[in-house]
Coordinates of C-alpha atoms and ligand atoms in Angstrom, one line a residue:
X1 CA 226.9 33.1 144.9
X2 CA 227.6 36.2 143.2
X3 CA 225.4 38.8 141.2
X4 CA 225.0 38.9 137.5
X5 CA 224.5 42.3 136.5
X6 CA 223.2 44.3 133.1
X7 CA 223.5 47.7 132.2
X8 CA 220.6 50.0 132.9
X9 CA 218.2 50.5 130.1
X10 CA 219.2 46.5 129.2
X11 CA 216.3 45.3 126.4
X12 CA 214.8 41.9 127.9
X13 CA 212.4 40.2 125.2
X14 CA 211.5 37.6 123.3
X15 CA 211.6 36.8 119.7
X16 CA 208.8 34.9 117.1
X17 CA 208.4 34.8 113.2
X18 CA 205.3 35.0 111.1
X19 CA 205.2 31.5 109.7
X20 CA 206.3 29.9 112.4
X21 CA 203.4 31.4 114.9
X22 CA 200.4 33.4 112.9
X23 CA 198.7 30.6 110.9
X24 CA 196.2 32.0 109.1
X25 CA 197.8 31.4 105.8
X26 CA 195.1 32.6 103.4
X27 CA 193.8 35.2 105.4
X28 CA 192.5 39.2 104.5
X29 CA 194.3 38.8 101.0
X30 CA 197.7 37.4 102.4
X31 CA 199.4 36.0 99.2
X32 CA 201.2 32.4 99.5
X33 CA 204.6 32.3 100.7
X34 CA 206.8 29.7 99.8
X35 CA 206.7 27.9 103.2
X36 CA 202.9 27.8 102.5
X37 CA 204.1 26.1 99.1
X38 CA 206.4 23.8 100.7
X39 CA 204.8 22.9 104.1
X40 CA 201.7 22.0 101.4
X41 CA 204.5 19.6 99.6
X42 CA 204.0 16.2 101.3
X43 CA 207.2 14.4 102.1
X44 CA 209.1 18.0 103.3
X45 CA 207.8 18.5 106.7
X46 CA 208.1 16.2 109.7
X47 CA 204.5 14.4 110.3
X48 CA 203.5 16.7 107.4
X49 CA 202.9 19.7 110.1
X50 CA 202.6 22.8 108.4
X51 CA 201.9 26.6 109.7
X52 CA 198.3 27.3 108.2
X53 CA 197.1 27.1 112.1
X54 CA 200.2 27.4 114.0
X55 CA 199.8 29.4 117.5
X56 CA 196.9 31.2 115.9
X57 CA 198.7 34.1 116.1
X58 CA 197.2 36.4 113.6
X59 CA 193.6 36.5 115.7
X60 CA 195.5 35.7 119.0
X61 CA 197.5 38.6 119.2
X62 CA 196.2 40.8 121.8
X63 CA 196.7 37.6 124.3
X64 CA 200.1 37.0 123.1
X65 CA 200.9 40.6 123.6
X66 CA 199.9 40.6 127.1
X67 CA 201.7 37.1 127.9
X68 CA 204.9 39.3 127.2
X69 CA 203.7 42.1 129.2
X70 CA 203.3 40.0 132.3
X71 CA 206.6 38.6 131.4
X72 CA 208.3 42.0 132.2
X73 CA 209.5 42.3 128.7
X74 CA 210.8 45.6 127.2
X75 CA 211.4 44.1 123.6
X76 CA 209.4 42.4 121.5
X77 CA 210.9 40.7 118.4
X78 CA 208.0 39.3 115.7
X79 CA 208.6 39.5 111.7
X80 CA 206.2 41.1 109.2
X81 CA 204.7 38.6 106.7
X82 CA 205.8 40.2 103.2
X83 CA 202.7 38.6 101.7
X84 CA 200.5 40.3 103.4
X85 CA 201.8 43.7 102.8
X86 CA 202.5 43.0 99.1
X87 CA 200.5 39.3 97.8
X88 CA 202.5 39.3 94.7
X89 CA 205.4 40.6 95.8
X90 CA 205.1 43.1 94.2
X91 CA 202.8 46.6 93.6
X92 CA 200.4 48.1 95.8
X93 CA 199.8 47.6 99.3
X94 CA 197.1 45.1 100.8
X95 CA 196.1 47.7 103.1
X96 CA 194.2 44.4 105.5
X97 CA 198.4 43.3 105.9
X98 CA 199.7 47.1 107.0
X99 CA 196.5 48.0 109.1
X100 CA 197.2 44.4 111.2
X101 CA 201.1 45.3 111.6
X102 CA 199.7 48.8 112.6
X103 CA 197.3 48.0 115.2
X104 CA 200.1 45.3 116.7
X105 CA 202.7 48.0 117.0
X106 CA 199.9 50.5 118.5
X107 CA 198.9 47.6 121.3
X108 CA 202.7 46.6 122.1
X109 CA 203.6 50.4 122.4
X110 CA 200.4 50.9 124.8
X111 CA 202.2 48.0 126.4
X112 CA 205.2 49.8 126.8
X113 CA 207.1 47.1 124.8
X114 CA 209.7 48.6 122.3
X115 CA 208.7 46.8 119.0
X116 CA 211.7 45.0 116.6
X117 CA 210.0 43.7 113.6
X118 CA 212.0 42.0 111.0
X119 CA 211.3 42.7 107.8
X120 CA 212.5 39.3 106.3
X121 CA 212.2 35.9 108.6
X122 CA 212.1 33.5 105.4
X123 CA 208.3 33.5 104.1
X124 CA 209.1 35.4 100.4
X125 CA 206.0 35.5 98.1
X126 CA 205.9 32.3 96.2
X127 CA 205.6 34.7 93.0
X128 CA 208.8 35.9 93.4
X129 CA 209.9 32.6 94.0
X130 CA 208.2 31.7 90.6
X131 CA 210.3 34.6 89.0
X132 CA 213.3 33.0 89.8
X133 CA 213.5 33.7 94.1
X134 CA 216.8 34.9 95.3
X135 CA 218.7 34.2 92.6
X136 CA 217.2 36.5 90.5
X137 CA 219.0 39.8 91.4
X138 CA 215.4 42.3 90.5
X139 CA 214.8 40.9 94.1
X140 CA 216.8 43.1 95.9
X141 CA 215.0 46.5 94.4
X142 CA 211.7 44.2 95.0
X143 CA 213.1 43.7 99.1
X144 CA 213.9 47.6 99.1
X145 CA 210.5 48.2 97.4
X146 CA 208.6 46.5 100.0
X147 CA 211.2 47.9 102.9
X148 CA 210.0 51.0 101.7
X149 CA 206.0 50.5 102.1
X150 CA 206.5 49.0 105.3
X151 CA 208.4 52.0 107.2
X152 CA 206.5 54.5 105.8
X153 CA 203.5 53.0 107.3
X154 CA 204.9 52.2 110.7
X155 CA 208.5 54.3 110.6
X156 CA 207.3 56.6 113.4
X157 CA 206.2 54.4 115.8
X158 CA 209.2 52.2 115.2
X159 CA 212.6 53.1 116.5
X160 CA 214.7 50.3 115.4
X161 CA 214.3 47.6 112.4
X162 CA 216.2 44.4 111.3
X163 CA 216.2 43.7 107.9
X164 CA 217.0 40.2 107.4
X165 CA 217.0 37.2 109.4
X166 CA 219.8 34.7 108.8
X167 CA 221.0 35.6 105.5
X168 CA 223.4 32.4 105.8
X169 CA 220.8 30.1 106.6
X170 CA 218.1 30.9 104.6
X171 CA 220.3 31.0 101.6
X172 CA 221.9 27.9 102.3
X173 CA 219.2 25.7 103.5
X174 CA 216.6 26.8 100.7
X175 CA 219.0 27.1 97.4
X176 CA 221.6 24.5 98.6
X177 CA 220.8 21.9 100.9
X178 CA 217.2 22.1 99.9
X179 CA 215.7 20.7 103.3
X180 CA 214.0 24.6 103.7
X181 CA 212.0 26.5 101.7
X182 CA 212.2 26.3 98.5
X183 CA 213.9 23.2 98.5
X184 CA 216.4 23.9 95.7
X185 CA 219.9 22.2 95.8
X186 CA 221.5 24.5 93.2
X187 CA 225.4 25.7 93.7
X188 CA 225.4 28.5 91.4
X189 CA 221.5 29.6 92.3
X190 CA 222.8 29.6 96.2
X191 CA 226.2 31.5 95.4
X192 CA 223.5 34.1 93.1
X193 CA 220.8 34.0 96.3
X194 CA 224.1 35.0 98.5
X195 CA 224.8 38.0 96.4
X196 CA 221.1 39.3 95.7
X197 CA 220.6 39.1 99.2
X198 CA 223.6 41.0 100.2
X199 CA 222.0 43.8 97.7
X200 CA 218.6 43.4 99.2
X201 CA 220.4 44.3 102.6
X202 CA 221.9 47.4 101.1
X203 CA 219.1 49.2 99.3
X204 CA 216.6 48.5 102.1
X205 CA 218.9 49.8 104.6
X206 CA 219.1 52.7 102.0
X207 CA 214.9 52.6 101.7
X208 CA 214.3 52.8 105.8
X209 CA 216.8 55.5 106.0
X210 CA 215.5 57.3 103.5
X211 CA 212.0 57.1 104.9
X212 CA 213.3 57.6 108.6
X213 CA 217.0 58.8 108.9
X214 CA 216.7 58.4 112.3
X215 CA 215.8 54.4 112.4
X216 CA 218.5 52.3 113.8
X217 CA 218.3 49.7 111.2
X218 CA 220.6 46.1 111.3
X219 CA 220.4 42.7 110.6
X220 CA 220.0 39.4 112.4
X221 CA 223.0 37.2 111.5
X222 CA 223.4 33.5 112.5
X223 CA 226.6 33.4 114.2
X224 CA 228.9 30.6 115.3
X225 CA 232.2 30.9 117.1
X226 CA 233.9 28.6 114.8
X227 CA 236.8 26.4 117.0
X228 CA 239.9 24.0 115.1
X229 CA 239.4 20.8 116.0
X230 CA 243.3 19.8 116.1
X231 CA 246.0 22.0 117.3
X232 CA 247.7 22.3 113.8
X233 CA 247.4 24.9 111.5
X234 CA 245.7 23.7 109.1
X235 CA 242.6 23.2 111.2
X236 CA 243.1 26.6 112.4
X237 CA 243.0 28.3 108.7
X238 CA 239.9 26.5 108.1
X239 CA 238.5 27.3 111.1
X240 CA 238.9 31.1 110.0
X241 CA 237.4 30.3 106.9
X242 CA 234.7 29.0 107.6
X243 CA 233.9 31.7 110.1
X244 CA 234.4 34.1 107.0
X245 CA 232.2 32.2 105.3
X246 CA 229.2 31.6 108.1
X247 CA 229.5 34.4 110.5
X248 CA 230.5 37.2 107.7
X249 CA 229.1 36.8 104.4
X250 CA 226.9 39.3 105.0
X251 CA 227.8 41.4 107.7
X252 CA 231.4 41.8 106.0
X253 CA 230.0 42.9 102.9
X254 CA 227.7 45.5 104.5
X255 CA 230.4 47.1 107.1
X256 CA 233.5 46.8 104.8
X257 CA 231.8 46.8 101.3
X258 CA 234.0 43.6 100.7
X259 CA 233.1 40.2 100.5
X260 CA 235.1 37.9 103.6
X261 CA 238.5 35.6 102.6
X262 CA 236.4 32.4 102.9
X263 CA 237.8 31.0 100.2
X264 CA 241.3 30.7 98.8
X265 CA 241.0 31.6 95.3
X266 CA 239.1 34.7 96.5
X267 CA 235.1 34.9 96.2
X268 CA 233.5 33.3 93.2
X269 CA 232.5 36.5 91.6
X270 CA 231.5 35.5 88.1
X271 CA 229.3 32.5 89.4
X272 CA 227.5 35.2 92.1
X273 CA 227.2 37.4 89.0
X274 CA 228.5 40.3 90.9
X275 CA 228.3 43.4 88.5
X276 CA 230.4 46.6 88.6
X277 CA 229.3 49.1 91.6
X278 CA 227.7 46.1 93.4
X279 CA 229.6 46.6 95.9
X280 CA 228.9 50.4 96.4
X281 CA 225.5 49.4 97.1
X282 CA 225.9 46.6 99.3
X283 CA 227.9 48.9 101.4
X284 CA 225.7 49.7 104.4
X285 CA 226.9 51.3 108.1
X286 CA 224.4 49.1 109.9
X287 CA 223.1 50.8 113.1
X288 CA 223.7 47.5 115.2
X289 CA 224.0 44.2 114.8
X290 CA 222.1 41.5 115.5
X291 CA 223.2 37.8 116.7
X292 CA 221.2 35.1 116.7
X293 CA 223.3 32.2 118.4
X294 CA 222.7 28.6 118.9
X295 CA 225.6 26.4 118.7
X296 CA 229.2 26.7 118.2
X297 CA 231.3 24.6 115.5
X298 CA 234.2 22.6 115.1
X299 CA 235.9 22.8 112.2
X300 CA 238.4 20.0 110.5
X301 CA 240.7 20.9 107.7
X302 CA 239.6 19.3 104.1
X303 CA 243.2 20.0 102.7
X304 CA 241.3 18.1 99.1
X305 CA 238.6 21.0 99.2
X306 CA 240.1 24.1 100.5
X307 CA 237.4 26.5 99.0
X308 CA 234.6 24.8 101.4
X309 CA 233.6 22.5 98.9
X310 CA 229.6 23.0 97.8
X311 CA 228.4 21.9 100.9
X312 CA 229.6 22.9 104.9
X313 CA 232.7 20.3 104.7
X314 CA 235.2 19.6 107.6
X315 CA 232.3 21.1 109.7
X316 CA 230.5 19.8 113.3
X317 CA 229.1 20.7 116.0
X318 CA 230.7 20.8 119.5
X319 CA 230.2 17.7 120.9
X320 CA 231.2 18.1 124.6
X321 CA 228.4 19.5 126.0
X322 CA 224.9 18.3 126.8
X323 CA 222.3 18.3 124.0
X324 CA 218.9 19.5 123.9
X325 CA 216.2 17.3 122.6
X326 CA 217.0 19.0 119.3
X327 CA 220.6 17.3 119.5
X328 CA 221.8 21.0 119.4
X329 CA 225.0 21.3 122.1
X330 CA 224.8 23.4 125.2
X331 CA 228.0 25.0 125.1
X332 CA 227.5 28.9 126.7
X333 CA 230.8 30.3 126.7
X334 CA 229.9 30.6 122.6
X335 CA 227.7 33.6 123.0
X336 CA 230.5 35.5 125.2
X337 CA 233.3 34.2 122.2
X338 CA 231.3 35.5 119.4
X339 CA 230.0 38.7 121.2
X340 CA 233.9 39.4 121.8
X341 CA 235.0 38.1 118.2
X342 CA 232.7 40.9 116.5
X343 CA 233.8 43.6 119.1
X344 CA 237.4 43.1 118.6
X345 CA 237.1 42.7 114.7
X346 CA 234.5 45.4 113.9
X347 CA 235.3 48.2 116.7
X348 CA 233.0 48.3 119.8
X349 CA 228.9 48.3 117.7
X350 CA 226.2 48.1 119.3
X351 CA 224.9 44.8 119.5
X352 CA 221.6 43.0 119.8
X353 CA 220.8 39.3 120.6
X354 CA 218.4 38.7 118.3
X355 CA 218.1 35.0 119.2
X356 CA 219.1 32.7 121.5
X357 CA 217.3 29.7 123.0
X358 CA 216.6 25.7 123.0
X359 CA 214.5 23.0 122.4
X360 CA 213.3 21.1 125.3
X361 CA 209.6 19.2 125.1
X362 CA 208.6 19.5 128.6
X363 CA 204.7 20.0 129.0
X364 CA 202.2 20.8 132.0
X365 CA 202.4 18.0 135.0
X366 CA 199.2 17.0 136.7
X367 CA 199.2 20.7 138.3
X368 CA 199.4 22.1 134.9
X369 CA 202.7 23.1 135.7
X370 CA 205.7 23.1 133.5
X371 CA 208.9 23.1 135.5
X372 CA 211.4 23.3 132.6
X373 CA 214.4 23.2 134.8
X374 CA 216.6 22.8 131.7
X375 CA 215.7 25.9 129.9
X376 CA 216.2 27.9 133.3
X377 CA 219.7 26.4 133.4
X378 CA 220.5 27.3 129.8
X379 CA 219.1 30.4 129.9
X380 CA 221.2 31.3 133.6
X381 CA 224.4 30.1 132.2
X382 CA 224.2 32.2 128.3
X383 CA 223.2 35.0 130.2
X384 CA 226.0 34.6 132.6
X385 CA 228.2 34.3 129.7
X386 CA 227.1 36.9 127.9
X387 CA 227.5 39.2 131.3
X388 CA 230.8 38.5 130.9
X389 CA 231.1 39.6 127.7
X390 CA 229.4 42.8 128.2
X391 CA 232.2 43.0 131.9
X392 CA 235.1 42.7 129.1
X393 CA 234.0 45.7 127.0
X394 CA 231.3 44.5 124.8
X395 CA 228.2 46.9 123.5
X396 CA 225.3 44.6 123.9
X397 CA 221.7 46.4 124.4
X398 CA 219.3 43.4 124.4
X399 CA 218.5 40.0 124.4
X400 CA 215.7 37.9 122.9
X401 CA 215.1 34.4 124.4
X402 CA 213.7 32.4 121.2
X403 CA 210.9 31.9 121.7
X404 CA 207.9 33.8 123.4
X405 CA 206.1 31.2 122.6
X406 CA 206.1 26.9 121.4
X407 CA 206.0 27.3 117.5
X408 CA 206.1 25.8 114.2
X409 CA 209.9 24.6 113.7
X410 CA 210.8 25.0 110.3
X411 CA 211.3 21.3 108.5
X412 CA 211.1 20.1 112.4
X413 CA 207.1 21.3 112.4
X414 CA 205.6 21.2 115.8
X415 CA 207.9 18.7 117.1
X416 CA 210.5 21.2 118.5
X417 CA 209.2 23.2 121.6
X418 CA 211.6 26.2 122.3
X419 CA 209.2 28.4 124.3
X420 CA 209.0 30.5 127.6
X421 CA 205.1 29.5 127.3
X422 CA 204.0 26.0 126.2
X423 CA 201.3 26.1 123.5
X424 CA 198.7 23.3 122.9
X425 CA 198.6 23.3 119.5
X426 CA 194.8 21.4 119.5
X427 CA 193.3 23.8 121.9
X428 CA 195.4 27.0 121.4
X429 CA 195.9 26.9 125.7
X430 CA 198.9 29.2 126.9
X431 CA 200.7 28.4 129.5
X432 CA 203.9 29.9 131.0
X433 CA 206.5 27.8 132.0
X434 CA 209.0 27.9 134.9
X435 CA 211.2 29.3 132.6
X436 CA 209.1 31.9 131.7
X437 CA 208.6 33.4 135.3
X438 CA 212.1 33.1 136.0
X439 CA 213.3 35.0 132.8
X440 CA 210.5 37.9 133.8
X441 CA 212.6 37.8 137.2
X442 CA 215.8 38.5 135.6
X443 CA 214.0 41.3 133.6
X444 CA 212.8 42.7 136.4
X445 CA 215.9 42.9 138.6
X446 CA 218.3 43.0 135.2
X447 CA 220.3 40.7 136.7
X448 CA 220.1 37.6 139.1
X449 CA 222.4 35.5 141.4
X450 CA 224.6 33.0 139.8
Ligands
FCB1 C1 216.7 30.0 114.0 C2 215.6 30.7 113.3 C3 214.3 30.8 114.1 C4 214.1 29.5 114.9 C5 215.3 29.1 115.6 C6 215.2 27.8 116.4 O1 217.6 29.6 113.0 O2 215.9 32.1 113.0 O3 213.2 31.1 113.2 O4 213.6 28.5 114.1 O5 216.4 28.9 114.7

C-alpha cells in the first residue's frame, strides 16, 4: 500500500447545476429557461421527468449546504440560474434571483466553503432562445450583460468564477444533435452557436474583470483525451483533430485568440459568421482552467470526411474498461492524460476539476445504508491518477466529485444517480452514501492509501 498525497491548500468539493437540482421552476419571478421548455415537451425526456421539483433545492438549501459541510468540503461548485437574475434575458435585475444567490454565498462562506458558481450550466432564458438562442451573435453582449449584474452583486464575496460550462456540449447537443435543450439539429446554427459563445466567453471574462480585477475567472471545458484506434497515421491525424475540435474549440480560441486546426480546410469562418476583430475579443487570458472529465475517446479515420463531417464521425468511446450503469467507460488514466496534455500544450495553468464522477443506481439497503462500493473505487483510482499527474508537474488546485447530490440528468431525467448522497426524489430524504464518507476522508487527510 502506498500513500496518495495532494498539495496543501488542495480544493475538495463537489459540483451541482441549477436545473438539474433547484426545481422550483416558476418561482419569485424566475423566467422560463429552455429546459423548462423542453423538459415540458413530451417525447424529449426519459419517462417525461422534468426539473420543476428536482432535489428541491431552491427551499432546501441550507440542508444541502450543511450535507457538504459534514462532508469536509472546501469547494462548493453550484451554477446561477440566469432566469432568475434576469427573466427575459434581458434588462433589470429580479432582485428575488440575486438576493437568493446572495444569501447562498453568505451561508457557504459562514460555512467556510470557497463558493465556484458558474455563470452558465445550460438553462438560457427561453426569450433569448425565441430571439434566435446562440446563434444569434447580440447573445454574447446579452451573456456579458448579465456576467456583469451578477459580479457586482456577489464579486466581493466571490474569489473565483467559471463562465461557462461545456461550451462543446451544450452547443452540440442543443443546435446539432438536438437530444438537449433546444432540440435544434441545425449545422450552420451550431457552427454560429460555436462562435457566439466563444464571444460570450470573451466579453464576460472582460465584464467580471472589469467589475473585480482581481477575480480569477475560467471556464469549465468538457475534455477527452482523444486515442487512434489503429496504429497508422491516419487514425492518428484524426485523433488530433478531433481533440482540436472537442477539447479546444474554446479554450484555443480564448488563450491563443485562434480558432484549433480541427479541420483541414481551416475553420469554417463564413458559415460561423466570424466578423473582423472577432477574434480580438474572444481573446481572453483565463485565470484557470477548468476540466470536466468523463470518458475518453477513440477515434477512427473517416479518410471520405476529413473535416469531421456534421456530426462526431470516426468517434467512440473506449471500450476496454468497465461501464457504469450509464454505459459510460471507467478508464482513469484519462484524467492524468488530459491533465498532462493541457500542461504540456498550454505552459504549466492552473487547473481546476470542475467535474468528474459516475452513474451508479445503488440505493439504501434494509439499514438505510448505501454501500456504493463502485463509486469508492472510481473515485480512488481518478484521484490516484490524477495524483500522478499533479507528481509529473501538473498545476491542479481542486477537484469536484459530480455530484453532491442524486439529480435531474439532462435527457436521462432522474434515471441517472451520480451522487455522494442518494436523494429520494418522492420524499426529498438525504442520505449519504459510502462514497460520501469516504471522499470526506480523503478531504480530511488530502490524501489516502492506495
Ligand atoms: C456533464 C454536465 C453535468 C452532468 C454530468 C453528468 O456533462 O456538465 O451537468 O450532467 O455531465
Amino acid at each position: 500500500m502506498s500513500r496518495v498525497r495532494f498539495p496543501a491548500g488542495f480544493h475538495w468539493g463537489s459540483a451541482t447545476a441549477s436545473y438539474q437540482i433547484e426545481g422550483a421552476w416558476d418561482a419569485d419571478g424566475k423566467g422560463e429557461s429552455i429546459w423548462d421548455r423542453f423538459a415540458h415537451t413530451p417525447g424529449r425526456i426519459r419517462n417525461g421527468d422534468t426539473g420543476d421539483v428536482a432535489c428541491d433545492s431552491y427551499r432546501r438549501w441550507r440542508e444541502d449546504i450543511a450535507l457538504a459541510k459534514a462532508l469536509g468540503h472546501t469547494s462548493y461548485r453550484f451554477s446561477i440560474a440566469w432566469p432568475r437574475i434576469q427573466p427575459a434575458g434581458k434588462g433589470a435585475p429580479n432582485a428575488n434571483g440575486l438576493a437568493h444567490y446572495g444569501r447562498f454565498v453568505d451561508a457557504l462562506l459562514a460555512a467556510g466553503i470557497r463558493p465556484l458558481p458558474t455563470l452558465y450550466h445550460w438553462d438560457l432564458p427561453q426569450a433569448l432562445e425565441d430571439d434566435g438562442g446562440w446563434p444569434n451573435r447580440d447573445l454574447a453582449g446579452r451573456f456579458a450583460d448579465y456576467a456583469e449584474i451578477v459580479t457586482k452583486a456577489l464579486g466581493d464575496r466571490v474569489p473565483s468564477w467559471i463562465l461557462l460550462n461545456e461550451p462543446s456540449i451544450f452547443t452540440t447537443i442543443g443546435y446539432l444533435a438536438g437530444h438537449h435543450a433546444p432540440g435544434r439539429r441545425d449545422q450552420d446554427a451550431f457552427l454560429r452557436a460555436t462562435h457566439t459563445v466563444n464571444l460570450a466567453q470573451g466579453l464576460a471574462f472582460r465584464a467580471v474583470k472589469a467589475a473585480h480585477p482581481k477575480a480569477l475567472v475560467g471556464t469549465a471545458f468538457n475534455m477527452s483525451p482523444c486515442e487512434p484506434e489503429g496504429d497508422g497515421e491516419a487514425d492518428a491525424a484524426a485523433a488530433e483533430r478531433w481533440h482540436a475540435f472537442t477539447n479546444e474549440w474554446f479554450l484555443s480560441t480564448a488563450l491563443r485568440g485562434r480558432y484549433p486546426d480541427a479541420f483541414l480546410d481551416g475553420p469554417p469562418l463564413g458559415r460561423m459568421a466570424v466578423r473582423d476583430g472577432d477574434m480580438e475579443q474572444i481573446r481572453a487570458e483565463l485565470d484557470f482552467i477548468g476540466i470536466n472529465l468523463y470518458s475518453r475517446t477513440v477515434v477512427r479515420a473517416r479518410p471520405q470526411d476529413p473535416n469531421l463531417g456534421a456530426t462526431p464521425v470516426g468517434v467512440a468511446e473506449g471500450s476496454a474498461g468497465p461501464r457504469t450503469d450509464f454505459g459510460w467507460e471507467v478508464w482513469p488514466a484519462s484524467l492524468r492524460d488530459i491533465v498532462l496534455r493541457v500542461t504540456k500544450d498550454y505552459g504549466r495553468r492552473p487547473i481546476e476539476i470542475t467535474e468528474n464522477g459516475c452513474s451508479y443506481a445503488d440505493g439504501p439497503d434494509a439499514k438505510g445504508v448505501v454501500r456504493d462500493e463502485r463509486r469508492i473505487d472510481f473515485l480512488r483510482a481518478y484521484l490516484g491518477a490524477l495524483a500522478d499527474a499533479i507528481e509529473a508537474g501538473a498545476d491542479v488546485r481542486g477537484y469536484h466529485a459530480w455530484s453532491l447530490l442524486d439529480n435531474f440528468e439532462w435527457a436521462e431525467g432522474m434515471t441517472q444517480r451520480f451522487g455522494l448522497v442518494h436523494v429520494d426524489f418522492a420524499t426529498q430524504a438525504r442520505t449519504v452514501k459510502e462514497s460520501g464518507r469516504w471522499y470526506a476522508r480523503v478531504a480530511a487527510e488530502n490524501g489516502f492509501d492506495f
